[in-house]
Short mmCIF file of C-alpha atoms in Angstrom, two decimals:
data_model
loop_
_atom_site.label_atom_id
_atom_site.label_comp_id
_atom_site.label_asym_id
_atom_site.label_seq_id
_atom_site.Cartn_x
_atom_site.Cartn_y
_atom_site.Cartn_z
CA MET A 6 39.84 16.52 -73.49
CA ALA A 7 42.44 15.59 -70.71
CA GLU A 8 39.91 17.09 -68.08
CA VAL A 9 37.30 14.84 -69.10
CA CYS A 10 39.55 11.72 -68.97
CA THR A 11 40.85 12.59 -65.55
CA GLU A 12 37.20 12.95 -64.36
CA LEU A 13 36.31 9.67 -66.03
CA GLN A 14 39.18 7.99 -64.16
CA SER A 15 38.28 9.39 -60.97
CA GLN A 16 34.71 8.29 -61.22
CA ASN A 17 35.83 4.71 -62.23
CA SER A 18 37.94 4.57 -59.26
CA MET A 19 35.51 5.59 -56.96
CA TYR A 20 33.00 2.89 -58.30
CA ASN A 21 35.73 0.13 -58.36
CA SER A 22 36.90 1.03 -54.69
CA PRO A 23 35.76 -1.70 -52.28
CA GLN A 24 32.57 -1.02 -50.42
CA PRO A 25 32.38 -1.36 -46.66
CA ASN A 26 31.55 -4.79 -45.52
CA THR A 27 28.01 -4.97 -43.74
CA LEU A 28 27.18 -7.98 -41.30
CA PRO A 29 24.25 -10.10 -42.29
CA LEU A 30 21.25 -9.36 -40.38
CA GLU A 31 21.43 -12.90 -38.52
CA ILE A 32 24.83 -11.88 -37.12
CA ILE A 33 23.69 -8.63 -35.90
CA GLU A 34 20.61 -9.99 -34.09
CA HIS A 35 23.08 -12.68 -32.43
CA ILE A 36 25.42 -9.79 -31.22
CA ILE A 37 22.36 -7.85 -29.80
CA SER A 38 21.01 -10.77 -28.22
CA PHE A 39 23.85 -10.57 -25.60
CA ILE A 40 22.54 -7.21 -24.50
CA ARG A 41 20.49 -7.95 -21.27
CA LEU A 42 16.84 -7.11 -21.31
CA LYS A 43 16.87 -4.95 -18.40
CA ALA A 44 16.15 -0.95 -17.64
CA SER A 45 19.77 -0.12 -17.59
CA CYS A 46 20.34 -1.47 -21.03
CA GLN A 47 17.38 0.17 -22.75
CA ALA A 48 19.72 3.12 -23.69
CA THR A 49 21.97 0.80 -25.27
CA LEU A 50 19.35 -0.81 -27.44
CA TRP A 51 18.30 2.51 -28.69
CA ALA A 52 21.70 3.63 -29.70
CA CYS A 53 21.89 0.35 -31.81
CA THR A 54 18.75 1.25 -33.64
CA LEU A 55 20.71 4.55 -34.65
CA VAL A 56 23.66 2.61 -36.34
CA SER A 57 22.25 1.81 -39.70
CA ARG A 58 18.95 0.37 -41.20
CA ALA A 59 20.46 -3.07 -40.79
CA TRP A 60 20.96 -2.43 -37.03
CA TYR A 61 17.76 -0.76 -36.75
CA SER A 62 15.73 -3.85 -37.78
CA ALA A 63 17.81 -5.92 -35.69
CA SER A 64 17.59 -3.94 -32.60
CA ILE A 65 14.11 -2.63 -32.56
CA ARG A 66 12.63 -6.10 -31.52
CA PHE A 67 14.67 -6.04 -28.47
CA LEU A 68 13.94 -2.63 -27.62
CA TYR A 69 10.00 -3.04 -27.55
CA GLU A 70 9.89 -6.64 -26.56
CA LYS A 71 10.22 -5.72 -22.80
CA PRO A 72 9.77 -2.12 -22.38
CA TYR A 73 10.73 -0.79 -18.93
CA LEU A 74 8.07 1.95 -18.38
CA SER A 75 8.32 4.87 -15.70
CA GLY A 76 6.49 8.05 -15.14
CA GLY A 77 9.26 9.74 -17.26
CA ASN A 78 8.86 7.79 -20.43
CA PHE A 79 4.96 6.49 -20.32
CA ASP A 80 3.62 9.19 -22.12
CA GLN A 81 6.08 8.75 -24.97
CA PHE A 82 5.55 4.92 -25.12
CA VAL A 83 1.76 5.44 -25.19
CA SER A 84 2.18 8.07 -28.18
CA THR A 85 4.11 5.53 -30.08
CA ILE A 86 2.04 2.55 -29.57
CA CYS A 87 -1.49 4.38 -29.62
CA PRO A 88 -0.67 7.34 -32.05
CA SER A 89 -4.75 7.46 -32.48
CA LYS A 90 -7.45 6.44 -30.18
CA ASN A 91 -9.15 4.89 -33.23
CA ALA A 92 -6.95 1.86 -34.12
CA HIS A 93 -8.76 1.56 -37.62
CA ILE A 94 -7.63 5.20 -38.43
CA ARG A 95 -3.85 4.85 -37.43
CA THR A 96 -2.00 2.04 -35.89
CA SER A 97 1.52 1.57 -35.04
CA PRO A 98 3.67 -1.47 -36.24
CA LEU A 99 5.64 -1.53 -33.14
CA ALA A 100 2.73 -2.72 -31.20
CA THR A 101 3.26 -5.99 -32.35
CA LEU A 102 6.65 -6.38 -31.01
CA VAL A 103 5.76 -5.82 -27.35
CA ARG A 104 5.60 -9.17 -25.60
CA HIS A 105 5.93 -7.95 -21.86
CA LEU A 106 4.09 -5.13 -20.62
CA ASP A 107 5.03 -4.17 -16.93
CA MET A 108 2.69 -1.29 -15.36
CA GLY A 109 3.61 -1.95 -12.01
CA GLY A 110 5.76 0.97 -11.40
CA LEU A 111 2.95 3.40 -12.40
CA VAL A 112 0.51 4.87 -10.10
CA HIS A 113 -1.32 8.01 -11.46
CA ASN A 114 0.55 8.10 -14.88
CA SER A 115 -2.20 6.12 -16.64
CA SER A 116 -6.17 6.03 -16.67
CA ARG A 117 -8.58 3.14 -16.74
CA SER A 118 -9.42 3.96 -20.34
CA LEU A 119 -5.81 4.25 -21.30
CA THR A 120 -4.81 0.97 -19.80
CA ALA A 121 -7.60 -0.68 -21.64
CA ARG A 122 -6.69 0.86 -24.98
CA LEU A 123 -3.05 -0.26 -24.51
CA LEU A 124 -4.21 -3.85 -24.12
CA GLY A 125 -6.47 -3.66 -27.06
CA ARG A 126 -3.41 -2.56 -29.18
CA LEU A 127 -1.23 -5.13 -27.77
CA LYS A 128 -3.44 -8.02 -27.54
CA GLY A 129 -2.14 -9.82 -30.72
CA ASN A 130 1.44 -10.91 -29.13
CA LEU A 131 1.27 -9.78 -25.59
CA GLU A 132 2.69 -12.80 -23.37
CA ALA A 133 3.15 -11.06 -19.99
CA PHE A 134 1.19 -8.37 -18.42
CA VAL A 135 1.54 -6.75 -14.73
CA ALA A 136 -1.53 -4.45 -14.14
CA PRO A 137 -0.87 -1.03 -12.54
CA GLN A 138 -2.09 -0.32 -9.06
CA VAL A 139 -4.89 2.71 -9.61
CA SER A 140 -5.64 2.51 -13.41
CA PHE A 141 -6.96 -0.88 -13.67
CA ALA A 142 -10.67 -1.74 -13.32
CA VAL A 143 -13.40 -4.10 -14.60
CA ASN A 144 -13.43 -2.08 -18.07
CA SER A 145 -9.99 -3.53 -18.45
CA PHE A 146 -11.20 -7.29 -18.52
CA ALA A 147 -12.75 -6.75 -21.93
CA ALA A 148 -9.56 -5.78 -23.55
CA LEU A 149 -7.64 -8.34 -21.32
CA CYS A 150 -9.70 -11.22 -22.24
CA LYS A 151 -8.68 -10.80 -26.05
CA CYS A 152 -4.80 -11.11 -24.95
CA THR A 153 -5.20 -14.95 -25.72
CA LYS A 154 -1.24 -15.38 -25.66
CA LEU A 155 -0.86 -14.32 -22.36
CA ARG A 156 1.42 -16.63 -20.20
CA TYR A 157 1.89 -14.56 -17.20
CA LEU A 158 -0.82 -12.23 -15.52
CA ASN A 159 0.00 -10.34 -12.42
CA LEU A 160 -2.96 -8.44 -10.89
CA SER A 161 -1.48 -8.37 -7.35
CA LEU A 162 -0.94 -4.44 -7.13
CA ILE A 163 -4.63 -3.65 -8.24
CA SER A 164 -6.32 -1.53 -5.44
CA ALA A 165 -9.69 -1.83 -6.79
CA SER A 166 -11.95 -4.43 -5.80
CA ILE A 167 -12.50 -7.29 -8.34
CA SER A 168 -15.21 -9.62 -8.48
CA ASN A 169 -13.90 -13.21 -8.72
CA LYS A 170 -16.62 -14.10 -11.20
CA SER A 171 -15.46 -11.25 -13.83
CA LEU A 172 -12.02 -12.33 -13.20
CA PHE A 173 -12.63 -16.02 -14.05
CA GLN A 174 -15.00 -14.91 -17.05
CA THR A 175 -11.74 -13.33 -18.35
CA LEU A 176 -9.67 -16.26 -17.46
CA LYS A 177 -11.77 -18.48 -19.84
CA SER A 178 -10.32 -17.31 -22.81
CA LEU A 179 -6.70 -17.05 -21.53
CA ILE A 180 -6.13 -20.74 -22.36
CA GLN A 181 -2.18 -20.47 -22.59
CA LEU A 182 -1.94 -18.80 -19.13
CA GLU A 183 0.79 -20.58 -16.97
CA ILE A 184 1.14 -18.02 -13.99
CA LEU A 185 -1.38 -16.00 -12.24
CA PHE A 186 -1.05 -13.64 -9.17
CA PHE A 187 -4.56 -12.95 -7.81
CA PRO A 188 -5.65 -9.30 -7.00
CA ARG A 189 -5.37 -8.47 -3.25
CA SER A 190 -8.88 -7.10 -3.17
CA SER A 191 -11.93 -9.05 -4.57
CA ASN A 192 -15.70 -8.78 -4.02
CA LYS A 193 -17.22 -11.93 -2.22
CA ASP A 194 -19.55 -13.60 -4.60
CA LEU A 195 -22.57 -14.85 -3.29
CA ASP A 196 -23.12 -17.68 -5.85
CA ALA A 197 -19.63 -18.93 -5.39
CA ALA A 198 -20.69 -22.18 -3.94
CA SER A 199 -22.96 -23.01 -6.74
CA GLU A 200 -21.15 -22.00 -9.60
CA LEU A 201 -17.90 -23.64 -10.63
CA TYR A 202 -15.31 -21.42 -12.09
CA THR A 203 -13.41 -22.51 -15.10
CA TRP A 204 -9.51 -22.37 -14.54
CA PRO A 205 -6.94 -21.90 -17.52
CA PRO A 206 -6.02 -25.41 -18.59
CA ARG A 207 -2.25 -24.88 -18.41
CA LEU A 208 -1.95 -23.16 -15.24
CA LYS A 209 1.35 -23.99 -13.56
CA ALA A 210 1.79 -21.30 -10.78
CA LEU A 211 -0.91 -19.65 -8.71
CA HIS A 212 -0.34 -16.88 -6.12
CA ILE A 213 -3.22 -16.03 -3.86
CA ALA A 214 -3.38 -13.40 -1.18
CA CYS A 215 -5.72 -10.89 1.01
CA SER A 216 -9.26 -11.20 0.17
CA ILE A 217 -9.37 -15.30 -0.56
CA ASP A 218 -11.56 -16.96 2.16
CA ASP A 219 -12.49 -20.40 2.90
CA GLN A 220 -15.45 -20.58 0.46
CA PHE A 221 -13.32 -20.02 -2.50
CA ILE A 222 -10.64 -22.66 -1.19
CA PHE A 223 -13.27 -25.26 -0.48
CA TYR A 224 -15.43 -24.67 -3.73
CA GLN A 225 -13.26 -23.40 -6.23
CA LEU A 226 -9.43 -23.92 -5.50
CA HIS A 227 -9.76 -27.75 -5.65
CA SER A 228 -10.80 -27.73 -9.27
CA ALA A 229 -7.56 -26.11 -10.46
CA PRO A 230 -6.02 -27.97 -13.35
CA LYS A 231 -3.28 -30.93 -12.57
CA THR A 232 -0.67 -28.87 -14.14
CA LEU A 233 -0.47 -26.70 -11.14
CA SER A 234 3.00 -27.34 -9.62
CA THR A 235 3.48 -23.99 -7.68
CA LEU A 236 1.13 -22.75 -5.10
CA SER A 237 1.70 -19.52 -2.89
CA ILE A 238 -0.49 -18.47 0.09
CA GLN A 239 0.17 -15.25 1.80
CA HIS A 240 -1.39 -12.50 3.87
CA CYS A 241 -4.91 -13.96 3.70
CA PRO A 242 -6.66 -12.91 7.05
CA GLN A 243 -9.89 -15.07 6.50
CA LEU A 244 -8.23 -18.33 5.68
CA ARG A 245 -8.23 -21.20 8.13
CA ALA A 246 -5.98 -24.17 8.54
CA SER A 247 -9.00 -26.56 7.54
CA SER A 248 -9.29 -25.00 4.29
CA ILE A 249 -5.47 -24.91 3.57
CA ASN A 250 -5.04 -28.48 4.44
CA PHE A 251 -8.24 -29.36 2.35
CA ALA A 252 -6.77 -27.70 -0.53
CA LEU A 253 -3.37 -29.54 -0.08
CA THR A 254 -5.23 -32.91 -0.11
CA LYS A 255 -6.80 -32.12 -3.26
CA LEU A 256 -3.66 -30.51 -5.02
CA GLY A 257 -0.70 -31.79 -3.12
CA SER A 258 -0.01 -34.74 -5.15
CA ASN A 259 0.92 -32.28 -8.11
CA LEU A 260 2.65 -29.65 -6.42
CA GLU A 261 6.49 -29.14 -6.46
CA ASN A 262 6.64 -25.72 -4.96
CA LEU A 263 4.48 -24.56 -2.02
CA ALA A 264 4.85 -21.10 -0.07
CA ILE A 265 2.49 -20.65 3.26
CA ARG A 266 3.49 -17.22 4.49
CA HIS A 267 2.58 -15.10 7.42
CA PRO A 268 0.37 -13.03 8.11
CA LEU A 269 -2.38 -15.58 8.22
CA PRO A 270 -4.18 -14.78 11.74
CA GLN A 271 -6.78 -17.59 11.67
CA ILE A 272 -4.08 -20.40 11.77
CA SER A 273 -2.73 -21.54 15.12
CA ARG A 274 0.68 -23.17 15.94
CA GLY A 275 0.97 -26.89 14.54
CA THR A 276 -2.14 -26.97 12.32
CA LEU A 277 -0.07 -27.26 9.25
CA ASN A 278 2.21 -30.08 10.51
CA TYR A 279 0.84 -32.64 7.67
CA VAL A 280 2.00 -30.14 4.71
CA LEU A 281 4.80 -32.56 3.73
CA GLU A 282 2.46 -35.88 4.11
CA TYR A 283 -0.21 -34.08 1.81
CA CYS A 284 2.54 -33.11 -0.89
CA PRO A 285 4.58 -36.04 -1.44
CA TYR A 286 6.51 -34.77 -4.35
CA LEU A 287 7.24 -31.18 -3.04
CA ILE A 288 10.72 -30.13 -3.96
CA ALA A 289 10.61 -26.74 -2.36
CA LEU A 290 8.85 -25.57 0.83
CA ARG A 291 8.60 -22.15 2.23
CA ILE A 292 6.57 -21.87 5.42
CA SER A 293 6.14 -19.74 8.43
CA ALA A 294 7.34 -21.51 11.69
CA ASP A 295 4.37 -19.87 13.37
CA TYR A 296 2.00 -22.77 11.81
CA ILE A 297 4.16 -25.64 12.45
CA THR A 298 5.99 -27.64 15.18
CA ASP A 299 8.69 -29.95 15.12
CA GLU A 300 6.28 -32.75 14.61
CA ILE A 301 6.08 -31.68 10.84
CA PHE A 302 9.41 -33.54 10.53
CA THR A 303 7.96 -36.99 11.85
CA ARG A 304 4.94 -36.69 9.21
CA ILE A 305 6.85 -37.43 6.02
CA PRO A 306 6.61 -40.34 3.76
CA PRO A 307 9.85 -42.13 3.27
CA SER A 308 12.33 -40.69 0.82
CA HIS A 309 10.41 -37.61 0.37
CA PRO A 310 12.23 -35.59 -2.45
CA LEU A 311 12.34 -32.20 -0.77
CA ARG A 312 15.50 -30.43 -1.61
CA THR A 313 14.87 -26.72 -0.30
CA LEU A 314 13.30 -25.70 3.14
CA ASP A 315 12.82 -22.12 3.98
CA LEU A 316 11.55 -21.37 7.50
CA GLU A 317 10.15 -17.84 7.87
CA CYS A 318 8.88 -16.43 11.35
CA SER A 319 6.54 -13.47 11.83
CA PRO A 320 7.44 -10.59 13.93
CA SER A 321 4.46 -11.51 16.30
CA ALA A 322 5.68 -14.82 16.92
CA ASP A 323 5.84 -15.75 20.68
CA SER A 324 8.48 -17.85 22.25
CA GLU A 325 6.83 -21.24 21.88
CA VAL A 326 7.46 -20.83 18.00
CA ASN A 327 10.57 -22.96 17.97
CA ILE A 328 11.62 -25.27 14.92
CA THR A 329 14.99 -26.93 15.81
CA PRO A 330 17.81 -27.97 13.72
CA ASN A 331 17.91 -31.41 15.36
CA ALA A 332 14.34 -32.16 14.19
CA ILE A 333 15.47 -31.67 10.63
CA PHE A 334 18.75 -33.69 11.31
CA HIS A 335 16.87 -36.65 12.78
CA ALA A 336 14.49 -36.67 9.61
CA ILE A 337 17.40 -36.90 7.47
CA ASP A 338 19.23 -39.46 9.44
CA GLN A 339 16.01 -41.77 9.31
CA GLU A 340 16.13 -41.34 5.25
CA LEU A 341 12.94 -39.28 5.29
CA LEU A 342 14.58 -36.46 3.65
CA PRO A 343 17.38 -37.86 1.43
CA ASN A 344 17.25 -34.95 -0.95
CA LEU A 345 17.23 -32.07 1.33
CA ARG A 346 20.33 -29.97 0.61
CA ARG A 347 19.40 -26.26 1.53
CA VAL A 348 17.95 -24.94 4.73
CA ARG A 349 17.30 -21.15 5.19
CA VAL A 350 15.80 -19.74 8.39
CA SER A 351 14.62 -16.52 9.71
CA ALA A 352 16.79 -14.59 12.16
CA ARG A 353 13.81 -14.69 14.51
CA LEU A 354 14.21 -18.34 14.93
CA ALA A 355 17.52 -17.68 16.70
CA TRP A 356 19.64 -20.64 15.59
CA ASP A 357 22.76 -18.80 16.53
CA SER A 358 21.56 -17.23 19.82
CA THR A 359 22.90 -19.97 21.99
CA LEU A 360 26.18 -22.37 21.93
CA LEU A 361 23.93 -25.34 21.87
CA LEU A 362 21.50 -24.22 18.98
CA ARG A 363 24.42 -23.08 16.94
CA SER A 364 26.51 -26.26 17.40
CA ASP A 365 23.15 -28.18 16.32
CA ALA A 366 22.83 -25.99 13.18
CA ILE A 367 26.48 -26.47 12.22
CA ASP A 368 25.68 -30.43 12.61
CA LEU A 369 23.02 -30.15 10.32
CA SER A 370 24.91 -28.04 7.77
CA GLU A 371 27.81 -30.38 7.71
CA LEU A 372 25.46 -33.23 7.23
CA LEU A 373 23.72 -31.38 4.18
CA GLU A 374 27.17 -30.85 2.72
CA THR A 375 28.24 -34.29 2.99
CA MET A 376 24.94 -35.49 1.31
CA GLU A 377 25.74 -33.38 -1.68
CA LEU A 378 29.21 -34.78 -1.90
CA GLU A 379 27.87 -38.39 -1.73
CA THR A 380 24.97 -37.90 -3.95
CA PRO A 381 25.25 -34.66 -5.96
CA LEU A 382 22.26 -32.72 -6.87
CA ASN A 383 24.28 -29.95 -8.17
CA MET A 384 22.96 -27.08 -5.72
CA PRO A 385 24.19 -25.28 -2.89
CA SER A 386 23.93 -27.15 0.34
CA GLY A 387 24.03 -26.05 4.02
CA VAL A 388 22.29 -23.86 6.60
CA TRP A 389 21.70 -20.16 6.27
CA PHE A 390 20.41 -18.12 9.06
CA ASN A 391 19.36 -14.80 7.08
CA LEU A 392 16.27 -15.66 5.40
CA PRO A 393 14.31 -12.28 4.68
CA ASP A 394 10.75 -12.86 6.31
#
């Protein structure tokens, strides 16, 4: 009898002992939100899922929201997201958690059919996609056009030649797309001049390169939506200055960020001197000095809002390519660039090669710093000589 009482007392003390406190799910999620979504933190997020069911529920979303894929983990990722080739037979609940799919680091790890299958499984919530170099082709467009929540699309790594017509047929359904990187190789559509393509209505940033030609600029780019505020043109061997200037006359009033970078072999020195005049609301300009002269700083509307100026220089530039710090200084002195705060130049422009040039650059830097003190824009001010080309 005494043994029975002792056992009952032991059980009661066990039931009455205080249970370990558990954090609310919202608190755990807030803690995990401080873990940065980068490759080195994937192991940390995975470890959090092993703590308890509550920690698993809070961590799993962050782990799969932006997976970092490589040749070492890609097969496991595919088997998790696509446990069966037939989605109607077996689906993965984790597929709905993926928001960003970056396959840019993969070369021969995937296949074209597998890329299309992944896009098909992730179409419901995918917001950003970076296409792989090899395993993306025309058959992937059918799955891509169903990713209607995409806001970021990067096709710049694709090695296959893509038809612009096929691309724009896909873009029709991506009505939330804001940032687009064009493929580096595309087929020239014979009817591009007669058929006007439809751009995503919310497009904010467009990056074009390589195979884009004058015909595309003249007949298609001018119809880009007014929401377009960032334009980047780089490595387009077929483009001439006339087409770029035409595009800027049509789109320039909406642009806030513009980059025109080498190599553009069809464009000669001084042919882009009207860039700031065509783009009266530009805040940041990155341009190769190969295509401009000091005259660009006289072709400026009064009180232009430009804040950042990056001057690149190609390796093939000759001695005539020479943008001087004095030209920028005088433009500021004449109140043409009252908001300019940061000037970064390529080392190839040799602003520190002679005592006179270096003195002029120092004067410009001091002027920019003084302007920031008098009218703060809360940004670093001065001149930097180490801009990477």
